[in-house]
Coordinates of C-alpha atoms in Angstrom, one line a residue:
X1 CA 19.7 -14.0 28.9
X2 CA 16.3 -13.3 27.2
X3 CA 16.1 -10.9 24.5
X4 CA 14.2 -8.9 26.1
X5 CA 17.2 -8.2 28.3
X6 CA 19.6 -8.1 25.4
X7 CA 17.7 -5.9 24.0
X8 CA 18.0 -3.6 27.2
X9 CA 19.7 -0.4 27.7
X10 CA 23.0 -2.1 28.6
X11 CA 25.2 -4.6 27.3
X12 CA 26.4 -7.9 28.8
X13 CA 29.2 -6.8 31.4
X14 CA 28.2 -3.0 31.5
X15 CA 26.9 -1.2 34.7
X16 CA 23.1 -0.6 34.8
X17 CA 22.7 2.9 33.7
X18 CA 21.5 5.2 36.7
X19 CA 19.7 8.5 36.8
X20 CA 22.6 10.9 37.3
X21 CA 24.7 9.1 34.1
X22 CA 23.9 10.2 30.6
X23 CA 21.3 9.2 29.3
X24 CA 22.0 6.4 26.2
X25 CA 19.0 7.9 24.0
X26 CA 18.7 11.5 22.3
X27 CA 16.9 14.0 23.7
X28 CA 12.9 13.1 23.9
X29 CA 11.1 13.9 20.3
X30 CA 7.9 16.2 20.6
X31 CA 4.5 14.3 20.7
X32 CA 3.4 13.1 17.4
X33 CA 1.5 16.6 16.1
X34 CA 1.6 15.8 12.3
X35 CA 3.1 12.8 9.7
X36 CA 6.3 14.8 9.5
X37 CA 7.3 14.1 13.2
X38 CA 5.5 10.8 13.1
X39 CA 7.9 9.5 10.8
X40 CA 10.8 11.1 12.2
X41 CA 9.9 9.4 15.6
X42 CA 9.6 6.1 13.9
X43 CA 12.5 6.4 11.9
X44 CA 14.4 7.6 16.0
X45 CA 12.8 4.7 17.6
X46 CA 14.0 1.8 14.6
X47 CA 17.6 3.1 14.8
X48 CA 17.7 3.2 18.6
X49 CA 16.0 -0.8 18.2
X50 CA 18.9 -1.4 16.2
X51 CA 21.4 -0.4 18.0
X52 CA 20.1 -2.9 20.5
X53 CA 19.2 -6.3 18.6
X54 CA 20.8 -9.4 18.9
X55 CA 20.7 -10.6 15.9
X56 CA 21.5 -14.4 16.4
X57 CA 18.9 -14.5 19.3
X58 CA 16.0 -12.8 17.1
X59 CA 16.8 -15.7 14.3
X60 CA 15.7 -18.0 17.5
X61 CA 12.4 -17.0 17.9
X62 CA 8.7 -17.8 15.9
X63 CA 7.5 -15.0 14.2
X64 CA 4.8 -14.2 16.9
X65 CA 7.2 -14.4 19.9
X66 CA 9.6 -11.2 17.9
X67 CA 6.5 -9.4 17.6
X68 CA 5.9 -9.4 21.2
X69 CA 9.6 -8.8 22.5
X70 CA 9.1 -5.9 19.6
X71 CA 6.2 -4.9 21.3
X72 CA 7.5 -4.7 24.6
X73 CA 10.9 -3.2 23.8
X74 CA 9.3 -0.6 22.0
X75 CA 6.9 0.4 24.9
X76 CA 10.1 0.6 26.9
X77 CA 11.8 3.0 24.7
X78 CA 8.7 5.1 24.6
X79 CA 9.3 5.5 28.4
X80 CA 13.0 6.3 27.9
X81 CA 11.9 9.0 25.5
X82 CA 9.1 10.4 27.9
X83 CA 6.6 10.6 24.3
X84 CA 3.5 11.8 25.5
X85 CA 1.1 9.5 23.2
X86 CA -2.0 8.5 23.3
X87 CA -3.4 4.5 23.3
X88 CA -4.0 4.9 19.3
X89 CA -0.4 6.1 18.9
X90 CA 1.4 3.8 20.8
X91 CA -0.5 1.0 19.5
X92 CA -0.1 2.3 15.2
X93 CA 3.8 3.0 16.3
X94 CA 3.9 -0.2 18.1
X95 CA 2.6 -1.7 15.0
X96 CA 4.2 -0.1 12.6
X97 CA 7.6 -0.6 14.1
X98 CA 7.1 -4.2 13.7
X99 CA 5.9 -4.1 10.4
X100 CA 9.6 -2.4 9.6
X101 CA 11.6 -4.7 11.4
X102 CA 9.2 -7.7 10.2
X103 CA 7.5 -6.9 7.0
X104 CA 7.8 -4.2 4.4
X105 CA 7.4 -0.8 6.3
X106 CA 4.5 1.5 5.2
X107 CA 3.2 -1.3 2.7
X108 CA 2.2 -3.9 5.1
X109 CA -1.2 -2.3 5.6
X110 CA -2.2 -2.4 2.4
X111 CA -0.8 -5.8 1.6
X112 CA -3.2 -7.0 4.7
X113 CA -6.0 -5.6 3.0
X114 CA -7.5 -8.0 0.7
X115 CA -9.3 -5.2 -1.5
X116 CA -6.6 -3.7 -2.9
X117 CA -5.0 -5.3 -6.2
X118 CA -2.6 -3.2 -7.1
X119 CA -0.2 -0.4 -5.1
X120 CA 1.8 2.0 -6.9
X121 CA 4.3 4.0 -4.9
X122 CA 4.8 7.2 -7.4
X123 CA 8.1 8.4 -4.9
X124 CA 8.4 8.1 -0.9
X125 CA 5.3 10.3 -0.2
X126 CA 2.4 9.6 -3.3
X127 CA 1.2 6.3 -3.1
X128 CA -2.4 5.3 -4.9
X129 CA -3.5 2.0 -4.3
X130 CA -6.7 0.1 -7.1
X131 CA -9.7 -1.5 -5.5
X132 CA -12.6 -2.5 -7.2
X133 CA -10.5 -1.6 -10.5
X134 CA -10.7 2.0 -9.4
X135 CA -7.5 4.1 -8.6
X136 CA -7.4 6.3 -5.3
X137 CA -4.7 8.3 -3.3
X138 CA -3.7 6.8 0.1
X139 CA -2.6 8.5 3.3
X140 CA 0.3 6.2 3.2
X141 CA 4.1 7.6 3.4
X142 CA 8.0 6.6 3.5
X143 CA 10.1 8.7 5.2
X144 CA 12.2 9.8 2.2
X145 CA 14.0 7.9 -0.6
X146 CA 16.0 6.1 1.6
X147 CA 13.0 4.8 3.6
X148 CA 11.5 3.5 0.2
X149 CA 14.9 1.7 -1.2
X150 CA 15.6 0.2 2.1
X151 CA 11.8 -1.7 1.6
X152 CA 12.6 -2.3 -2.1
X153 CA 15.7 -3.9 -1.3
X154 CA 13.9 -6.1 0.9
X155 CA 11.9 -7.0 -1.5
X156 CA 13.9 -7.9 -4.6
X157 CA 16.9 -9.3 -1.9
X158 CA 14.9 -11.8 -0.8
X159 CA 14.4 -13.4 -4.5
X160 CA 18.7 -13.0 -5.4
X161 CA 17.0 -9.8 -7.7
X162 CA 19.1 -6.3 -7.3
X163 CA 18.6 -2.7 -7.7
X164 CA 21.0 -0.3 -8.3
X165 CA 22.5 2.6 -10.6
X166 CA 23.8 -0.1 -13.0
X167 CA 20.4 -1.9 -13.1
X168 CA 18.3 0.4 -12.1
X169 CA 14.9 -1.8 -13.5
X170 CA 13.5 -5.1 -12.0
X171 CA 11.1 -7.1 -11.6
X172 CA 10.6 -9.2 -8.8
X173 CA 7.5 -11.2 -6.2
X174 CA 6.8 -11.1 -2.9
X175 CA 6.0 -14.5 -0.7
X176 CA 2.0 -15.2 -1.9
X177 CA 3.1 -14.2 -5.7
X178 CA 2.4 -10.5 -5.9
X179 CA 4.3 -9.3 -8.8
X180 CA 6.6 -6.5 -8.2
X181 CA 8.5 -3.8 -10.3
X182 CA 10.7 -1.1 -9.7
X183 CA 12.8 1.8 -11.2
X184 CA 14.9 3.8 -9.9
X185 CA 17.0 7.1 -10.9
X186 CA 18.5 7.5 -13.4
X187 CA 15.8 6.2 -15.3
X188 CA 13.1 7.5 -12.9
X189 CA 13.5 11.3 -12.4
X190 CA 11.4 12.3 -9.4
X191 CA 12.4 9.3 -7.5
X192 CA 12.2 5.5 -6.9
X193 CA 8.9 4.2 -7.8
X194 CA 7.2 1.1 -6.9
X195 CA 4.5 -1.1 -8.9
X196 CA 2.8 -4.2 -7.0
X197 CA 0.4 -6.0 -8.8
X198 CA -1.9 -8.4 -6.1
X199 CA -3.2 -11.9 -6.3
X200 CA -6.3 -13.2 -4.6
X201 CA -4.7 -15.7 -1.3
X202 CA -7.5 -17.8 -2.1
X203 CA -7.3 -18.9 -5.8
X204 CA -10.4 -17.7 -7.8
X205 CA -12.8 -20.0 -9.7
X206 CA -14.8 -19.6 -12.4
X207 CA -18.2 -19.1 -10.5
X208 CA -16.0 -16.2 -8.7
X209 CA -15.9 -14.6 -12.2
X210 CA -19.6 -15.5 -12.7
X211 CA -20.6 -13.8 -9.6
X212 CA -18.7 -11.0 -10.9
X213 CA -20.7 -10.5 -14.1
X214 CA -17.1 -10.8 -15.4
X215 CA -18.6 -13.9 -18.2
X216 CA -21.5 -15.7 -18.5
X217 CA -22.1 -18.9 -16.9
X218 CA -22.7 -20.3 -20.7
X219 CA -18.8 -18.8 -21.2
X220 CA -17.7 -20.4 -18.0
X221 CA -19.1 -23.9 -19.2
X222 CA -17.1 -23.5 -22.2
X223 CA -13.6 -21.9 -21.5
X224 CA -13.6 -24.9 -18.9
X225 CA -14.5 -27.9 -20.8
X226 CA -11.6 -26.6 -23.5
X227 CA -9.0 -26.6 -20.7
X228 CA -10.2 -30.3 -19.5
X229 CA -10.2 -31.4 -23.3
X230 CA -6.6 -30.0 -24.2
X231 CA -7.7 -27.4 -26.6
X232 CA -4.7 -25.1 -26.8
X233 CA -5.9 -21.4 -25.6
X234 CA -4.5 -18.0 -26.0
X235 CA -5.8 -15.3 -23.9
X236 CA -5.4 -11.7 -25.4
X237 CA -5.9 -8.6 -22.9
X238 CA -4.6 -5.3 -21.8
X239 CA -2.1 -4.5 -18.7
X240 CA -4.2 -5.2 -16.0
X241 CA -7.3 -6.8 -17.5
X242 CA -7.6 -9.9 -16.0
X243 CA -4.9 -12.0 -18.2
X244 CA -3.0 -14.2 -15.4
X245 CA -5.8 -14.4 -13.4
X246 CA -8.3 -16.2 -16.4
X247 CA -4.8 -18.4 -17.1
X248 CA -4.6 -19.1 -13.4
X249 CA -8.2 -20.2 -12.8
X250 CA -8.1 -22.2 -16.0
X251 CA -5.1 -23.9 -15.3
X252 CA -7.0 -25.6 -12.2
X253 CA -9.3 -27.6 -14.4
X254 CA -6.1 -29.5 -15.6
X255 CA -6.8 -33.1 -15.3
X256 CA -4.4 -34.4 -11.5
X257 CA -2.8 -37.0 -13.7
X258 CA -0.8 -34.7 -16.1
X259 CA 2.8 -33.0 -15.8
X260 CA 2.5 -29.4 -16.1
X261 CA 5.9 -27.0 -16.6
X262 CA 5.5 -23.4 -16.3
X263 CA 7.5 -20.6 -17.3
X264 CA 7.6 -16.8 -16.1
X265 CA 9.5 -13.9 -15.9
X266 CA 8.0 -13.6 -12.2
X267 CA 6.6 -16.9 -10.7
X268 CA 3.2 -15.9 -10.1
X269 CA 0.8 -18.8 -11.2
X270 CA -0.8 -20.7 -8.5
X271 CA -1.5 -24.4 -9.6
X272 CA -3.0 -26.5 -7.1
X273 CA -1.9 -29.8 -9.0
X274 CA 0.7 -32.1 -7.6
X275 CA 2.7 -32.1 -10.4
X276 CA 4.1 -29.1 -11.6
X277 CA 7.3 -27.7 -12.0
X278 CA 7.9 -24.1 -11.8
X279 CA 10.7 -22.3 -14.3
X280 CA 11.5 -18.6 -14.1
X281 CA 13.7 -16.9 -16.1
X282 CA 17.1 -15.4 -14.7
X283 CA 18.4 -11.8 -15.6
X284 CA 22.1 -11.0 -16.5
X285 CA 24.5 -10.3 -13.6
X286 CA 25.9 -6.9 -13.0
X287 CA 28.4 -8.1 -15.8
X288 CA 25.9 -8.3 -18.6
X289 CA 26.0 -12.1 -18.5
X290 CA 24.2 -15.1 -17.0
X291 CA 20.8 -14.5 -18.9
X292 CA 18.3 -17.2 -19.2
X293 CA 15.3 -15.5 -21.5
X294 CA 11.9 -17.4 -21.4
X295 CA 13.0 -18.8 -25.3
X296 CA 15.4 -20.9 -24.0
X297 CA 13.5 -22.4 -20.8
X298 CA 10.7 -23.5 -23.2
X299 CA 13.2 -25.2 -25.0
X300 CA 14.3 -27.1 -21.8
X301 CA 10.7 -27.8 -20.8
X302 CA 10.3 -29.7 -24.5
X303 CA 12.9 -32.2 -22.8
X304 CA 11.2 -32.4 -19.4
X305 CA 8.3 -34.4 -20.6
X306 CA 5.6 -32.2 -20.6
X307 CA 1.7 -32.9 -20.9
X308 CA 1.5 -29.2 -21.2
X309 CA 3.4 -26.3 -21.1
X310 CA 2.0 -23.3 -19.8
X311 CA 3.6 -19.7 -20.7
X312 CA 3.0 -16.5 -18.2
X313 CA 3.6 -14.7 -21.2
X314 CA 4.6 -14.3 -24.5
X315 CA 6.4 -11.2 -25.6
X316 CA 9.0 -12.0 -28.1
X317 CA 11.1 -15.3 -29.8
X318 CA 9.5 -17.6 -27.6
X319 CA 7.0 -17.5 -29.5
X320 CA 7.6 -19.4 -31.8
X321 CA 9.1 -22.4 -29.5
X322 CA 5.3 -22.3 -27.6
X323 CA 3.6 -22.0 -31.4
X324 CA 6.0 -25.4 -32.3
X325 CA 5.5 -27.4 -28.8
X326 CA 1.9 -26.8 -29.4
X327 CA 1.8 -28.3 -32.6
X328 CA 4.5 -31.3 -31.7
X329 CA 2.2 -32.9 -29.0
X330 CA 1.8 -30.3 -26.4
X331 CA -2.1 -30.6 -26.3
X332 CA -4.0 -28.1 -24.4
X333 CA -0.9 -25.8 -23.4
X334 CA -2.0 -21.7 -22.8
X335 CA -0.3 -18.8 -23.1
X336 CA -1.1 -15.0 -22.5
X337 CA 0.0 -11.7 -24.7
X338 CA -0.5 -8.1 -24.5
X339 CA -3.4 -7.1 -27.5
X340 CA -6.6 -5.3 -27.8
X341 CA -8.3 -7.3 -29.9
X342 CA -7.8 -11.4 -31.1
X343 CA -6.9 -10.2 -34.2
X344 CA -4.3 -7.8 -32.6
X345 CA -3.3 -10.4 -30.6
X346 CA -2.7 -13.0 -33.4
X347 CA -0.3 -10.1 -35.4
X348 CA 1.7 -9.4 -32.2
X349 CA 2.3 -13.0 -32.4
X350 CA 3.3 -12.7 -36.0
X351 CA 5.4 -10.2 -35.3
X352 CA 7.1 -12.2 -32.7
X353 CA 8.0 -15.3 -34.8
X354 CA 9.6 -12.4 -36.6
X355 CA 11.9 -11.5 -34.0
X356 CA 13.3 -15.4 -33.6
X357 CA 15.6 -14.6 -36.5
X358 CA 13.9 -17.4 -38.6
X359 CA 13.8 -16.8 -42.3
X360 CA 10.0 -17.8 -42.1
X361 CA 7.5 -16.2 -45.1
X362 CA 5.0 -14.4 -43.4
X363 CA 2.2 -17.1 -44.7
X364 CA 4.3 -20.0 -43.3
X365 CA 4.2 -18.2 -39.7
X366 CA 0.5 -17.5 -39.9
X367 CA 0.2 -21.4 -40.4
X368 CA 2.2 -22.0 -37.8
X369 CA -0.8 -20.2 -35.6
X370 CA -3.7 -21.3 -37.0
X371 CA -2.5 -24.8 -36.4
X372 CA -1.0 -24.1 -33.3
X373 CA -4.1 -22.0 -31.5
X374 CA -7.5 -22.7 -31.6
X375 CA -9.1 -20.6 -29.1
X376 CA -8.8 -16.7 -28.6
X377 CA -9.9 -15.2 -25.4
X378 CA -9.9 -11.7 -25.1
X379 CA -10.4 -10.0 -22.1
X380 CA -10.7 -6.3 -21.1
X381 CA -11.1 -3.7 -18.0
X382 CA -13.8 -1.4 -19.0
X383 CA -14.3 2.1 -18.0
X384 CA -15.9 1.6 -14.4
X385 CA -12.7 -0.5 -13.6
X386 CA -14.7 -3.6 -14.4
X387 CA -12.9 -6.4 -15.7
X388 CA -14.6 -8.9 -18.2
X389 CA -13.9 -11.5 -20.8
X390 CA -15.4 -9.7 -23.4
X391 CA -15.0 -12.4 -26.4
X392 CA -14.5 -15.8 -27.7
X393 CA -13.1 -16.7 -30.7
X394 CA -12.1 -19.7 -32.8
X395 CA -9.4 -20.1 -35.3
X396 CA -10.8 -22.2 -38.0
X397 CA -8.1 -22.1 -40.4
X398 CA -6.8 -20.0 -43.6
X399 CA -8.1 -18.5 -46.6
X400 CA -5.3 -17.4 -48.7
X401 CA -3.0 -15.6 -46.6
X402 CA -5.3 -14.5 -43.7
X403 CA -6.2 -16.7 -40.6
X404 CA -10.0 -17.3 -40.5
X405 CA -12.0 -16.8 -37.0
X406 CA -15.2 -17.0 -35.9
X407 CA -16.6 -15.4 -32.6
X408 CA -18.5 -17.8 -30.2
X409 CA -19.4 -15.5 -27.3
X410 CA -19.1 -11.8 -26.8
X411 CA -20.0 -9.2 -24.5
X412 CA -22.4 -6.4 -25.9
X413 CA -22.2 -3.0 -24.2
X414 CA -25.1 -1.3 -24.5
X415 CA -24.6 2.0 -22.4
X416 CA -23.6 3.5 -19.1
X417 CA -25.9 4.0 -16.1
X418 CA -26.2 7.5 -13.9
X419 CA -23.7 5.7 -11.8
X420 CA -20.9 5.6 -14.4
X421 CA -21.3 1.4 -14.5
X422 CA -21.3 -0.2 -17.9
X423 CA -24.4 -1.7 -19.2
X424 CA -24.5 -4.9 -21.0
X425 CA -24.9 -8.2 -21.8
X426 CA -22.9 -11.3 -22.7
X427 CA -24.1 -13.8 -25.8
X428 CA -23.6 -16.4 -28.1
X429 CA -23.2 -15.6 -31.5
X430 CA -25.4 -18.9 -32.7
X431 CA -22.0 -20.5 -34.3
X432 CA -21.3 -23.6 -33.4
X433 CA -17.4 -24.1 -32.6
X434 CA -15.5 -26.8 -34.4
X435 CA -13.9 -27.7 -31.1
X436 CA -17.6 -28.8 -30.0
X437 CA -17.1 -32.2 -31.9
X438 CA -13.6 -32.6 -30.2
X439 CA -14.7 -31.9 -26.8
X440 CA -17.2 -35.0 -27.4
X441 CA -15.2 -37.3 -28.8
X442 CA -12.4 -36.6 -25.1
X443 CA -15.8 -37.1 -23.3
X444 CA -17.0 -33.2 -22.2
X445 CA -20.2 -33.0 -23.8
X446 CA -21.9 -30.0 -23.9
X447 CA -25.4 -29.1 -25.2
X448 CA -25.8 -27.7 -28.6
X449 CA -28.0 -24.9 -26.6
X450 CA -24.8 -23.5 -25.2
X451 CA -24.5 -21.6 -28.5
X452 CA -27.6 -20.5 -28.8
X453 CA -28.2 -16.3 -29.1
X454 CA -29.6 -14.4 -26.2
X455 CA -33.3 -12.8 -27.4
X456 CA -33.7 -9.3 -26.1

């Protein structure tokens, strides 16, 4: 038997239903007049197509060949219900049935489009969605709060993540590495609310960024040549400015030859290298117990045999684990952390050592960073949603008790046009980096112009 047949209005062994006996469906469901009965319909249709699934025989079939039993079953039921729809409603309830029984509901059709970086569901019926690094309302719904936790579910399910009253924060991916967090009540009052954070399919590259205006192509040379040359790298940013991505794309010019670990709360890096292994950190169990934190996977990763470690990001005791494997033979390994500025971004890491519980004099920690780093990169989404690197700086050492830096690039705004774009340029500052004579002497030469000021 097909399951197209099993998915009939009879069972295996029952009588075929005929028109005096009554009838297996509810009563039909008016025509779809407004979103309200649109969902209601939907919502009718998926428990009926419930009811009806095999669920061994669906576990048979490709992907393709479900969505066209789907497809067929649920043209049949619109008969059995006598809808009157037109060829546009069939074809979005059609689709969007599917995407329930197949995907993640309402979400799918923004997760297809490939303009759209982040969605934030604020409750079942407010969701906004960023494209172009500008926020904007979508006609996109759930049903209720039930609709919406049955797709979160899904979601964090899938990864051994849960969501419930007694842990009622996660964060979780989807498939291509879309980061994922949710809250629910108690902690969120109006309702559950979902935050997706996108990834480009296709991996960006530097010249991506270029074409952009997101750096210069001076920058790009640069930041480049200090991944290939081991340089150890800290990039410095606010939510949402760009931090994984630069880490992702700079990442990729890590030489084929060299064994890369990463560690993550959320696997979302996408190295194209052969050899990499992937570490995630665990949360406790409902019991308060099983945590792995990202301190002690860097730990582990010092006994995997690293060329470089790489760190999603660096938020508390780890810190000083990355700041030590950095300085114990862990050439070129990068790291990201929440800050405004590189000097910010160097006292957050202060800070952090802090939190190790190490009895370490504040001018013994900063040590331990200017040793340990030797490139800042700060990067920043601007008021027109742009996103940009919008310096480059160089630890150079200490004077006294304060780390010493020097910027090598920058990005000047110089206004706003009618438009509400920022104006600007990006520059060298004339310095010269220290670095320049290491990335020589490893091969990556670079011309002395590089540095050279813009002339306006």
């Amino acid at each position: 038997m097909s399951l197209r047949e099993r998915l009939g209005g009879t069972k295996p062994g029952n009588a075929t239903p005929t028109a005096d006996a009554e009838p297996m469906v509810q009563p039909p469901l008016p025509a779809l007049a407004a979103t309200r009965a649109y969902q209601e319909t939907k919502a009718h249709i998926h428990r009926v197509l419930l009811g009806r699934l095999d669920l061994e025989a669906m576990e048979k079939l490709s992907q393709e060949s479900l969505k066209e039993e789907l497809r067929q079953m649920v043209e049949r039921l619109l008969l059995e219900e006598n809808l009157v729809l037109n060829a546009t409603e069939r074809r979005n309830l059609v689709r969007d049935i599917q995407f329930e029984m197949l995907g993640y509901g309402p979400l799918e059709t923004l997760l297809l489009d490939p303009t759209v970086s982040d969605i934030l569901v604020n409750t079942y019926n407010k969701v906004y969605i960023e494209r172009h690094g500008v926020l904007e309302a979508t006609d996109v719904t759930f049903a209720d709060d039930d609709h919406l936790m049955k797709i979160i579910d899904k979601i964090v399910s899938r990864i051994g993540r849960r969501v419930d009253e007694s842990s009622p924060m996660v964060d979780a991916r989807l498939p291509d590495g879309s980061r994922v967090n949710v809250i629910i009540p108690p902690l969120a009052i109006d309702g559950p609310i979902l935050s997706i954070r996108r990834f480009a399919r296709v991996p960006l590259r530097l010249e991506n960024l270029i074409a952009y205006h997101s750096l210069s192509d001076e920058m790009a040379q640069f930041i480049g040549a200090l991944s290939k040359a081991k340089i150890n790298i800290l990039i410095s940013g606010g939510t949402g400015s760009g931090k994984t991505t630069l880490l992702n794309i700079l990442s990729g010019y890590i030489p084929v030859n060299e064994r890369i670990v990463t560690i993550e709360d959320a696997a979302e890096l996408q190295l194209q290298q052969p050899h990499v292994v992937r570490l995630e950190t665990r949360p406790p169990n409902i019991e308060g117990r099983g945590e792995v934190a990202q301190r002690a996977l860097v730990r582990n990763a010092l006994r995997m045999r690293p060329d470089r470690i790489i760190l999603g990001e660096v938020r508390g005791a780890e810190a000083l684990d990355m700041l030590q494997a950095m300085n114990t033979g862990h050439e070129g390994s990068m790291t990201t952390v929440h800050a405004n500025t590189p000097r910010d971004a160097l006292a957050r890491l202060e800070s952090m050592i802090a939190m190790a519980g190490v009895d370490l004099p504040p001018k013994a920690g900063r040590t331990q960073i200017a040793s340990a780093i030797s490139i800042v990169i700060q990067t920043s989404r601007l008021i027109d949603g742009s996103r940009k690197i919008v310096s480059v700086q160089e630890l150079t050492g200490m004077e006294g008790d304060t780390v010493t830096m020097q910027e090598i690039f920058s990005f000047r705004q110089t206004g706003v046009d009618a438009k509400g774009a920022v104006e600007g340029y990006f520059s060298a500052t004339g310095v010269r980096p220290r670095c320049w004579e290491v990335l020589v002497a490893r091969g990556i030469g670079l011309p002395q112009t590089l540095f050279a000021p813009l002339k306006r």
